[in-house]
Amino acid sequence: MEIIISILFIIGVWAYCRHQESKASNYSNTYKVDWSKVNQDRIKGVSEMQLNKNIYNGQYGSGKLETPNEIRARQNAAWEKYKKDNPWMPLN
């Protein structure tokens, strides 16, 4: 009985750690993360679980990543501004 309980405990701890890693991974795929701060904390000896917790809590965050539509809209706006500022340029 103790063996079964210890195996379930180990599986629970493993699942909890994997869940923390996936939350940090999802956050870093959506938001900008200042990896130099993360690496400085790694040098200081902060555990990986604490680093993951700090990542998805936004401690190392520096803003949201742009979606492809936002990038395209920004590029189109810059191109329209360039065409407006330079009417002498042949477009075709």
Tab-separated table of C-alpha atoms in Angstrom, residues 75-85:
chain	number	residue	atom	x	y	z
A	75	GLN	CA	3.832	47.852	-42.134
A	76	ASN	CA	0.959	49.043	-44.316
A	77	ALA	CA	0.665	52.244	-42.293
A	78	ALA	CA	4.396	52.866	-42.645
A	79	TRP	CA	4.199	52.238	-46.405
A	80	GLU	CA	1.243	54.628	-46.790
A	81	LYS	CA	3.088	57.276	-44.794
A	82	TYR	CA	6.169	56.810	-46.982
A	83	LYS	CA	4.086	57.167	-50.171
A	84	LYS	CA	2.461	60.311	-48.771
A	85	ASP	CA	5.803	61.841	-47.736
